[in-house]
PDB file of C-alpha atoms in Angstrom:
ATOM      1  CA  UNK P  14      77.179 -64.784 -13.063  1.00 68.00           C
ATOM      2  CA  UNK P  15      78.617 -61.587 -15.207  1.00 80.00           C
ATOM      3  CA  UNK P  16      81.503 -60.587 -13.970  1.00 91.00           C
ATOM      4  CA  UNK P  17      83.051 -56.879 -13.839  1.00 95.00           C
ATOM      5  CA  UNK P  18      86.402 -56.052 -13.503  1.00 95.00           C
ATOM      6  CA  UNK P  19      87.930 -52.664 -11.876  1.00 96.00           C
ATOM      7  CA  UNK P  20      91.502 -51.706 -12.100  1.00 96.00           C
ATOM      8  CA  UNK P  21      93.605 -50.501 -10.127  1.00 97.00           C
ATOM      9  CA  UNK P  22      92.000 -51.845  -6.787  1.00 96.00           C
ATOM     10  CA  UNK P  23      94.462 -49.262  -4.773  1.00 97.00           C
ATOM     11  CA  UNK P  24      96.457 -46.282  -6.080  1.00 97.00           C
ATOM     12  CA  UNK P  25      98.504 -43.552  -3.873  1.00 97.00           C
ATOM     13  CA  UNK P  26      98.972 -40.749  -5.900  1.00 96.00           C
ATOM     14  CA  UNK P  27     100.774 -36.749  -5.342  1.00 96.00           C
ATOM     15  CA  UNK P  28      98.038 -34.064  -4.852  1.00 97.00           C
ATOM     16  CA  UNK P  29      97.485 -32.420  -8.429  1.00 97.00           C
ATOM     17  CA  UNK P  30      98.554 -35.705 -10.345  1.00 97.00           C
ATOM     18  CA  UNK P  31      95.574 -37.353 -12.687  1.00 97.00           C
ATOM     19  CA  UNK P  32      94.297 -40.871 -11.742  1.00 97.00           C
ATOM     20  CA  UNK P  33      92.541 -43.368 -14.094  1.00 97.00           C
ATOM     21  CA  UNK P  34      89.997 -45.793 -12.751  1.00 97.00           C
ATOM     22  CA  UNK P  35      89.298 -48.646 -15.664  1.00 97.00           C
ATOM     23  CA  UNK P  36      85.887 -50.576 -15.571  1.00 96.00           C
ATOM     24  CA  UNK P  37      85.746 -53.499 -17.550  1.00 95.00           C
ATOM     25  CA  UNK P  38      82.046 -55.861 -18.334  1.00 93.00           C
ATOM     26  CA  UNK P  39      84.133 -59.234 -18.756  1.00 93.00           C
ATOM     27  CA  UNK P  40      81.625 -61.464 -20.363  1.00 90.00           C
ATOM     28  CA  UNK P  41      78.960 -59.476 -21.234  1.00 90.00           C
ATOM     29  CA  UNK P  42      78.214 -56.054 -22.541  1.00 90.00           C
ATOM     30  CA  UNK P  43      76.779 -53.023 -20.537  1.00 88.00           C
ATOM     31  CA  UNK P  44      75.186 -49.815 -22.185  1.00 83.00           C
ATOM     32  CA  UNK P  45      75.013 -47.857 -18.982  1.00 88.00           C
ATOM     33  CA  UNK P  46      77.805 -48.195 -16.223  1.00 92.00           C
ATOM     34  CA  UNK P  47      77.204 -46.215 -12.667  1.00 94.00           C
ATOM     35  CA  UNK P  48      79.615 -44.787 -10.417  1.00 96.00           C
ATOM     36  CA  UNK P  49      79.395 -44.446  -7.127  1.00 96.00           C
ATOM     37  CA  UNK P  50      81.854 -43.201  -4.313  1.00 96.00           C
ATOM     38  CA  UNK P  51      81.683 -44.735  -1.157  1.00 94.00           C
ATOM     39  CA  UNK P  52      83.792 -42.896   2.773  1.00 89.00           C
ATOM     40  CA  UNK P  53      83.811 -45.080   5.383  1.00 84.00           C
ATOM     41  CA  UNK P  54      80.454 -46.448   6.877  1.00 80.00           C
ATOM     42  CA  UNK P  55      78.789 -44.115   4.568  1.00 84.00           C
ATOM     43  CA  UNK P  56      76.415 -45.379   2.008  1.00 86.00           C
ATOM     44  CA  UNK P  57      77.148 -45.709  -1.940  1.00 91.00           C
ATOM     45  CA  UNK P  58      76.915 -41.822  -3.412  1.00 93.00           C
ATOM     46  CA  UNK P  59      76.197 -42.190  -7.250  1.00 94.00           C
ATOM     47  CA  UNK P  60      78.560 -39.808  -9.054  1.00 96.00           C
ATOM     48  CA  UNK P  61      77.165 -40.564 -12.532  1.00 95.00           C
ATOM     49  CA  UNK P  62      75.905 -42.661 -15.157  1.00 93.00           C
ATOM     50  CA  UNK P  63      78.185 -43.611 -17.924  1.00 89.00           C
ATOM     51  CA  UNK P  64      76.769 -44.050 -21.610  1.00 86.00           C
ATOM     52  CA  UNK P  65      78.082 -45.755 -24.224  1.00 84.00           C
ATOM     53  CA  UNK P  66      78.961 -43.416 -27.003  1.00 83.00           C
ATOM     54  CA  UNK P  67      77.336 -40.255 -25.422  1.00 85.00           C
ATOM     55  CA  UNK P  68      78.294 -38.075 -22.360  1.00 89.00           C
ATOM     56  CA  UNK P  69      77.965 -39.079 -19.267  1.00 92.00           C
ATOM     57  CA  UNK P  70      75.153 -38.361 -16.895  1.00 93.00           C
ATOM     58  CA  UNK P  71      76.288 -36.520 -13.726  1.00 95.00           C
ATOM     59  CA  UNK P  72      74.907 -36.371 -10.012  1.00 94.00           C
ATOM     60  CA  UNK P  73      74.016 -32.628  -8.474  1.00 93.00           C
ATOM     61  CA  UNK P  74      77.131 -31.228  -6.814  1.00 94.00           C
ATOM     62  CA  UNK P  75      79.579 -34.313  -8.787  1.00 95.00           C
ATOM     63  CA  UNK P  76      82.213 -31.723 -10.924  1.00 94.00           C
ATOM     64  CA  UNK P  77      82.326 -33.207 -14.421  1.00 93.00           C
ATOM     65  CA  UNK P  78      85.188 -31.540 -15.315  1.00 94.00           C
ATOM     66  CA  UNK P  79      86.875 -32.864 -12.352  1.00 96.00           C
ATOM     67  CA  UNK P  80      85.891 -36.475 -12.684  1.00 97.00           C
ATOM     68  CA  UNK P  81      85.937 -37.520 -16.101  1.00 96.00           C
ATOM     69  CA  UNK P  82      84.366 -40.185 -17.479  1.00 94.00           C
ATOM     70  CA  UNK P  83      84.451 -42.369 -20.862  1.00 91.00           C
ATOM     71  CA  UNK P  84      82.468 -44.849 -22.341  1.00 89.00           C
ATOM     72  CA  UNK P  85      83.950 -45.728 -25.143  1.00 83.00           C
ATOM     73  CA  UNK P  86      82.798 -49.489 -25.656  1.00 89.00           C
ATOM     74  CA  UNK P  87      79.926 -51.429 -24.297  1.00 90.00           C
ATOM     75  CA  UNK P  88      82.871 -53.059 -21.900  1.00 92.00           C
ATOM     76  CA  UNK P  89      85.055 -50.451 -20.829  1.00 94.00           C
ATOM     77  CA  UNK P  90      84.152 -47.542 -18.869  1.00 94.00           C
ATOM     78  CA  UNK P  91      87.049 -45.183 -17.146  1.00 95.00           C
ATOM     79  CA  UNK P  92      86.606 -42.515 -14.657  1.00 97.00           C
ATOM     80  CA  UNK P  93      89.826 -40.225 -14.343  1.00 97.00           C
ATOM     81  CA  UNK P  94      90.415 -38.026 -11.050  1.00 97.00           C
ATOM     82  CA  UNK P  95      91.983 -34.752 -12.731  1.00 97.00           C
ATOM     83  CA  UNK P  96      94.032 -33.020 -10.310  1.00 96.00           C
ATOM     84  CA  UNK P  97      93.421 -35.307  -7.434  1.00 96.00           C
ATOM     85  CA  UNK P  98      93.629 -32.910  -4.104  1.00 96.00           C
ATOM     86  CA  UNK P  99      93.370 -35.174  -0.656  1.00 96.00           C
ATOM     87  CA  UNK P 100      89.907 -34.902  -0.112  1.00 95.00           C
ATOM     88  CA  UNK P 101      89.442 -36.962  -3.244  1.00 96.00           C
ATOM     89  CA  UNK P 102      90.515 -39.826  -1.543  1.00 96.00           C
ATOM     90  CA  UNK P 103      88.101 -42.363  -1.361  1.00 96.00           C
ATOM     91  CA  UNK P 104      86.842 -46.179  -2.390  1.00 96.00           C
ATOM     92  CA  UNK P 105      85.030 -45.794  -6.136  1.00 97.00           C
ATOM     93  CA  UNK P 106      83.106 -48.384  -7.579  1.00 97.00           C
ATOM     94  CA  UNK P 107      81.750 -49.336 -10.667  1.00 96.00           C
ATOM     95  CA  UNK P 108      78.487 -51.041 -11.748  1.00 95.00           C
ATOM     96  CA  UNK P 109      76.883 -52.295 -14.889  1.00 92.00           C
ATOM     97  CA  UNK P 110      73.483 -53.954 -16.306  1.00 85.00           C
ATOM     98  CA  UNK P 111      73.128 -56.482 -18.709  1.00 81.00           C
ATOM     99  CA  UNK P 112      72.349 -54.671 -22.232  1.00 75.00           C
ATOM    100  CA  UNK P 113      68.995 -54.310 -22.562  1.00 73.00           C
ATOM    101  CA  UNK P 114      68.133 -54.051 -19.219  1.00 70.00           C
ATOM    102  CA  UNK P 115      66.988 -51.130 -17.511  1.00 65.00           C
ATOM    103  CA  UNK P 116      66.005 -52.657 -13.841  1.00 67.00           C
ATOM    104  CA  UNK P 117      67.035 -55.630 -12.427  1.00 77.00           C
ATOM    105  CA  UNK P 118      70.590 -56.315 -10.455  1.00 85.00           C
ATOM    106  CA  UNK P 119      73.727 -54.065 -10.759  1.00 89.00           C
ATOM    107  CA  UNK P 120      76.809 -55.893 -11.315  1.00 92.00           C
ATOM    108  CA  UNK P 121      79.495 -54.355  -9.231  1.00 95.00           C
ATOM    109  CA  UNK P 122      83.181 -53.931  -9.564  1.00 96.00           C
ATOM    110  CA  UNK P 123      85.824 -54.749  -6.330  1.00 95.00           C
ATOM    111  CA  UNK P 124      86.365 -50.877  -6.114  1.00 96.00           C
ATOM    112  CA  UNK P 125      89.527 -48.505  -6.419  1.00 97.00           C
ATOM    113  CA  UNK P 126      90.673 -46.897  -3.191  1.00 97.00           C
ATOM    114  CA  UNK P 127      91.883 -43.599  -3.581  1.00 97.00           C
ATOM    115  CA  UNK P 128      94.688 -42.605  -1.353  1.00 97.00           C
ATOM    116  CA  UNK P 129      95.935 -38.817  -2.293  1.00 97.00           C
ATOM    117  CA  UNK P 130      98.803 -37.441  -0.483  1.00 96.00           C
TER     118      UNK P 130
ATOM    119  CA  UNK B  16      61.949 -35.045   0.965  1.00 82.00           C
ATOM    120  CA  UNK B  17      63.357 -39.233  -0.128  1.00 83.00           C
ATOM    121  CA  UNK B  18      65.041 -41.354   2.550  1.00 88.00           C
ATOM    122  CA  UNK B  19      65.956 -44.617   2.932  1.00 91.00           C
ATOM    123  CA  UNK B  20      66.720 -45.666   6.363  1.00 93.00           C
ATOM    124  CA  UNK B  21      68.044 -49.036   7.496  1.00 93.00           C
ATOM    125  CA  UNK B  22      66.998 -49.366  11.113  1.00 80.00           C
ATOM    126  CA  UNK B  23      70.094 -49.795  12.997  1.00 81.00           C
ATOM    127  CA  UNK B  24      73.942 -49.043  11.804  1.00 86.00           C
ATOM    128  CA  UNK B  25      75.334 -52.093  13.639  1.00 92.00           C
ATOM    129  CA  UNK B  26      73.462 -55.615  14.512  1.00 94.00           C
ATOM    130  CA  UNK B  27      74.851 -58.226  16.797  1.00 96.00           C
ATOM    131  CA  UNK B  28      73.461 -61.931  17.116  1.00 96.00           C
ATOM    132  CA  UNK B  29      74.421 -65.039  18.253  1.00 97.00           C
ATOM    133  CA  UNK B  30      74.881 -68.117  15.945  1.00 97.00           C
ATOM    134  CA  UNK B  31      72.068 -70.457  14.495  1.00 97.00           C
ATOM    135  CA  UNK B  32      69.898 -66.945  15.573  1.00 97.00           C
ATOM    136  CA  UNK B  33      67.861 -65.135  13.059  1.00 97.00           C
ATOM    137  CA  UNK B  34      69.041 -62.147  12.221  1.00 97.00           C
ATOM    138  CA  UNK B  35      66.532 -59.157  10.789  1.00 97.00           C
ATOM    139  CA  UNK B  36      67.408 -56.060   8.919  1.00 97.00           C
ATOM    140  CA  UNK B  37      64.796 -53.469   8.086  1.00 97.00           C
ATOM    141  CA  UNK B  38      64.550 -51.100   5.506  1.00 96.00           C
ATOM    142  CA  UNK B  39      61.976 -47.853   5.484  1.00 96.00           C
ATOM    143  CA  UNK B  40      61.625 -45.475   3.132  1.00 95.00           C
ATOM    144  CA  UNK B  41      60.364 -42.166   2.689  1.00 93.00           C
ATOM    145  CA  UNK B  42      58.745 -40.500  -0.784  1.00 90.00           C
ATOM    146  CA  UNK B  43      59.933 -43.686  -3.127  1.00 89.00           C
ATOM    147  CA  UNK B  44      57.412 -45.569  -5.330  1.00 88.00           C
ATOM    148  CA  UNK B  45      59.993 -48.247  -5.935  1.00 88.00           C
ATOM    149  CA  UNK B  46      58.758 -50.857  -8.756  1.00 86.00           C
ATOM    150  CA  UNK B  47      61.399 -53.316  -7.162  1.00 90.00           C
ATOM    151  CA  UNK B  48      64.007 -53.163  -4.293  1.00 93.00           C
ATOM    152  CA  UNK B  49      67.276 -54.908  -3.893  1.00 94.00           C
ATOM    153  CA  UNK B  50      69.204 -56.178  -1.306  1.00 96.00           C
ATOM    154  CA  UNK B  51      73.376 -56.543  -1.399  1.00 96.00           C
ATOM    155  CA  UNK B  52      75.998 -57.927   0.723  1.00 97.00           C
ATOM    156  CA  UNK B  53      79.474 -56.105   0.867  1.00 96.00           C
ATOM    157  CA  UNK B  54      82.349 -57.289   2.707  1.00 95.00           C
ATOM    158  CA  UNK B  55      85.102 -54.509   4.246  1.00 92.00           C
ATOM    159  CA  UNK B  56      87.371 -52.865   1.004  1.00 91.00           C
ATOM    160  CA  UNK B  57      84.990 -54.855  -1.876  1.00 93.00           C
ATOM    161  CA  UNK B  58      82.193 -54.201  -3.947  1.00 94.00           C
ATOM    162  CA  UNK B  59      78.782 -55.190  -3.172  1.00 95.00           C
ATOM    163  CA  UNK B  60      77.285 -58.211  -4.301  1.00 95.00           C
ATOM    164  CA  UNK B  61      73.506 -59.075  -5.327  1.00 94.00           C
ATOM    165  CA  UNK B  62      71.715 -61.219  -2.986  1.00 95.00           C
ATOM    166  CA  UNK B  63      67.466 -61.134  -4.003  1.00 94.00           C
ATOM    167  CA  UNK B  64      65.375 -58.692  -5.311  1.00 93.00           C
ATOM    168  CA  UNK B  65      61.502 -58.414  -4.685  1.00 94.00           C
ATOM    169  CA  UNK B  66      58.863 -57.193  -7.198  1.00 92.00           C
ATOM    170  CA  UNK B  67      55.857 -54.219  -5.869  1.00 90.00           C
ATOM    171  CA  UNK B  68      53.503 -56.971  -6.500  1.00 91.00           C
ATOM    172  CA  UNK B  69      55.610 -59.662  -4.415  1.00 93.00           C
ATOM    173  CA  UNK B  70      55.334 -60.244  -0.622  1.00 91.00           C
ATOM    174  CA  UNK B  71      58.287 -62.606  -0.011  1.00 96.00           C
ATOM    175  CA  UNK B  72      60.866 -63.737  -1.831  1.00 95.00           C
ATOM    176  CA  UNK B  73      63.206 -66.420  -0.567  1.00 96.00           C
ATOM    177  CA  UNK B  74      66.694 -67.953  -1.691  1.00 95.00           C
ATOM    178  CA  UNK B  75      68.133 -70.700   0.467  1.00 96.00           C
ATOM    179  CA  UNK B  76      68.671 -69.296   4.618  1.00 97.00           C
ATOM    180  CA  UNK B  77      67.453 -65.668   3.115  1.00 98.00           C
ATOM    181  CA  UNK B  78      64.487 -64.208   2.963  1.00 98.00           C
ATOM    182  CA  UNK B  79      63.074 -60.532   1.616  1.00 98.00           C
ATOM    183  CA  UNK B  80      59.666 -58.760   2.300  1.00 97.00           C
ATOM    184  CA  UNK B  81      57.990 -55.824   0.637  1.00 95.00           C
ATOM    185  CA  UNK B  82      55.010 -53.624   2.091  1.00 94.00           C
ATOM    186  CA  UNK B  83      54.398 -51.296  -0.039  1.00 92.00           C
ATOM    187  CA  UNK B  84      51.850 -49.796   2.099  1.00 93.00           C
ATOM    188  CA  UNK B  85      54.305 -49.372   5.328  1.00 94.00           C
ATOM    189  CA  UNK B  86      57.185 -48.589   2.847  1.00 95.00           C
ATOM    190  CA  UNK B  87      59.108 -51.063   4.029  1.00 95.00           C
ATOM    191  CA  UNK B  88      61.242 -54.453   3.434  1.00 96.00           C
ATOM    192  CA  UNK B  89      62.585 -56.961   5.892  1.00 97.00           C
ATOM    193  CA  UNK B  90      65.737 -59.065   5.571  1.00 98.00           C
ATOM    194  CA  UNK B  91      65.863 -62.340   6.937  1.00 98.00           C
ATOM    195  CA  UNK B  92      69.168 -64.514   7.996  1.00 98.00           C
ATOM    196  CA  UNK B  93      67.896 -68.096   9.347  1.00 98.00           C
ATOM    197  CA  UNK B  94      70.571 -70.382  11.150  1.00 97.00           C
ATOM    198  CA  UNK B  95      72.903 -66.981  10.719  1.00 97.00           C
ATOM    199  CA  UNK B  96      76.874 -67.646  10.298  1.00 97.00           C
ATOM    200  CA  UNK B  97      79.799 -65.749  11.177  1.00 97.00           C
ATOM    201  CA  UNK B  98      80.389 -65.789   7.514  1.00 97.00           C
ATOM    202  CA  UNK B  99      77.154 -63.849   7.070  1.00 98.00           C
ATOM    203  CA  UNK B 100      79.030 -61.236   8.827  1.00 98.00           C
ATOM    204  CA  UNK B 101      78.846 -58.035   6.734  1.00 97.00           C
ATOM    205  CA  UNK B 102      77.476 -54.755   5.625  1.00 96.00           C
ATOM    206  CA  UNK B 103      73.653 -55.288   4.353  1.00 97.00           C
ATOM    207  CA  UNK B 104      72.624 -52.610   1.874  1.00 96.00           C
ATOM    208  CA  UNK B 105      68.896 -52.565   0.257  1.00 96.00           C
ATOM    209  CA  UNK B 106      68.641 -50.615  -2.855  1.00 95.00           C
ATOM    210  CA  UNK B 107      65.539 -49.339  -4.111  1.00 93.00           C
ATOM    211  CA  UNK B 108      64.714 -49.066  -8.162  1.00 87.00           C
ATOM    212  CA  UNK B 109      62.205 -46.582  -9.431  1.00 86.00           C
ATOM    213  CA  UNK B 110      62.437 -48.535 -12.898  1.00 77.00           C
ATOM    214  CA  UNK B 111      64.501 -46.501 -15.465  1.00 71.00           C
ATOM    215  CA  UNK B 112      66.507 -44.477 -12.846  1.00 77.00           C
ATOM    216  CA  UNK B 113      69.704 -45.093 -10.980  1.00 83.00           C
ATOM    217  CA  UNK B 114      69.621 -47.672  -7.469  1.00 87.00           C
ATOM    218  CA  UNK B 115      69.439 -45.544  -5.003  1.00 90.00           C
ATOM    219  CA  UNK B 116      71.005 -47.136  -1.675  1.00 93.00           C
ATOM    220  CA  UNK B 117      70.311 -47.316   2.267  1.00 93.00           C
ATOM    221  CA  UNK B 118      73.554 -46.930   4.713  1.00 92.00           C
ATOM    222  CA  UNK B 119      73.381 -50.336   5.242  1.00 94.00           C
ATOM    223  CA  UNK B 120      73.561 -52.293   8.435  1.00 95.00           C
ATOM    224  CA  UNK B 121      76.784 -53.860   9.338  1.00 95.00           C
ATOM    225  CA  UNK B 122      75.801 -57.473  10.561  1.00 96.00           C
ATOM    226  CA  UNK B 123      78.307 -59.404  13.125  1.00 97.00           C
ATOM    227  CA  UNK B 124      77.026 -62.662  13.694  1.00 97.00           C
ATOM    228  CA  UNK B 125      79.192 -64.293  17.299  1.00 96.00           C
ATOM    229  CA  UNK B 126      79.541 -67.678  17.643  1.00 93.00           C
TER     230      UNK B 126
END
């Protein structure tokens, strides 16, 4: 099965400090990745679609300039937390399609929780 | 306005028992729907998907059902496992759009 990578799976970071969240297809290549923040016992929230080689695609009420994302190959997408205050702690996840597909199963990520202090 | 509701938060059974998880929703014309498993702290993992034009699909002890005219899909655990304990999401897919996901049911299965 294809395989995605996230990285770091935990970070604790100072309030105002910039975190980095790397996404990684490992053996095959994605055109779109999706984000999605998860709280406890809550359901998946998608923040935004990522885009290789364009902008990003955000949710209503998601801040772009606040989360950041780049897609700058069709195997590495990064979401970076500018100015992380505590409520932006949380578990974020990353998913990917095949390329080429537009339906069909997501390929997730183990997650990065977000712990800001 | 859209929902997706998975009937219960929480679902107890005993082992060897069949365990069912439902999933309604509300002002979707999903062209497929998705079901995932995720464990505490990880990221989900694909289990089946079912087609509009499917009934049942099936893969090993699971089992997935679409009606499309009661908007709903039912998830079926035969001979369940404690190791089938987990959090059950179903994801619908509108074809060229984002999954959009239930709550998901958080499945303990007692031996």
């Amino acid at each position: 099965g294809a395989v995605v990578s996230q990285h770091p799976s935990r970070v604790i970071c100072k309030s105002g400090t910039s975190v980095k969240i790397e996404c990684r297809s490992l053996d095959f290549q994605a055109t779109t990745m999706f984000w999605y923040r998860q709280f406890p016992k809550k359901s998946l929230m998608l923040m935004a679609t990522s885009n290789e080689g364009s902008k990003a695609t955000y949710e209503q009420g998601v801040e772009k300039d606040k989360f950041l994302i780049n897609h700058a190959s069709l195997t590495l997408s990064t979401l970076t937390v500018t100015s992380a205050h505590p409520e932006d702690s949380s578990f974020y996840i990353c998913s990917a399609r095949r390329q080429g597909e537009d339906t069909g199963e997501l390929f997730f990520g183990e997650g990065s929780r977000l712990t800001v202090l | 306005s859209q929902k997706i509701e998975q009937n219960s938060e929480a679902l107890n059974i005993q082992e060897g028992k069949t365990a069912t998880l439902t999933c309604n929703y509300t002002n979707y014309s999903p062209a497929y729907l998705q079901w995932y498993r995720q464990d505490p702290g990880r990221g989900p993992v694909f289990l089946l998907l079912i087609r509009e034009n499917e009934k049942e699909k099936r893969k090993e002890r699971l089992k997935v059902t679409f009606d499309t005219t009661l908007k709903q899909s039912l998830f079926h655990i035969t001979a369940s496992q404690p190791a089938d304990s987990a959090t059950y999401l179903c994801a619908l897919d509108e074809g060229n759009t984002p999954l959009v996901f239930g709550k998901g049911t958080r499945l303990s299965v007692i031996a």
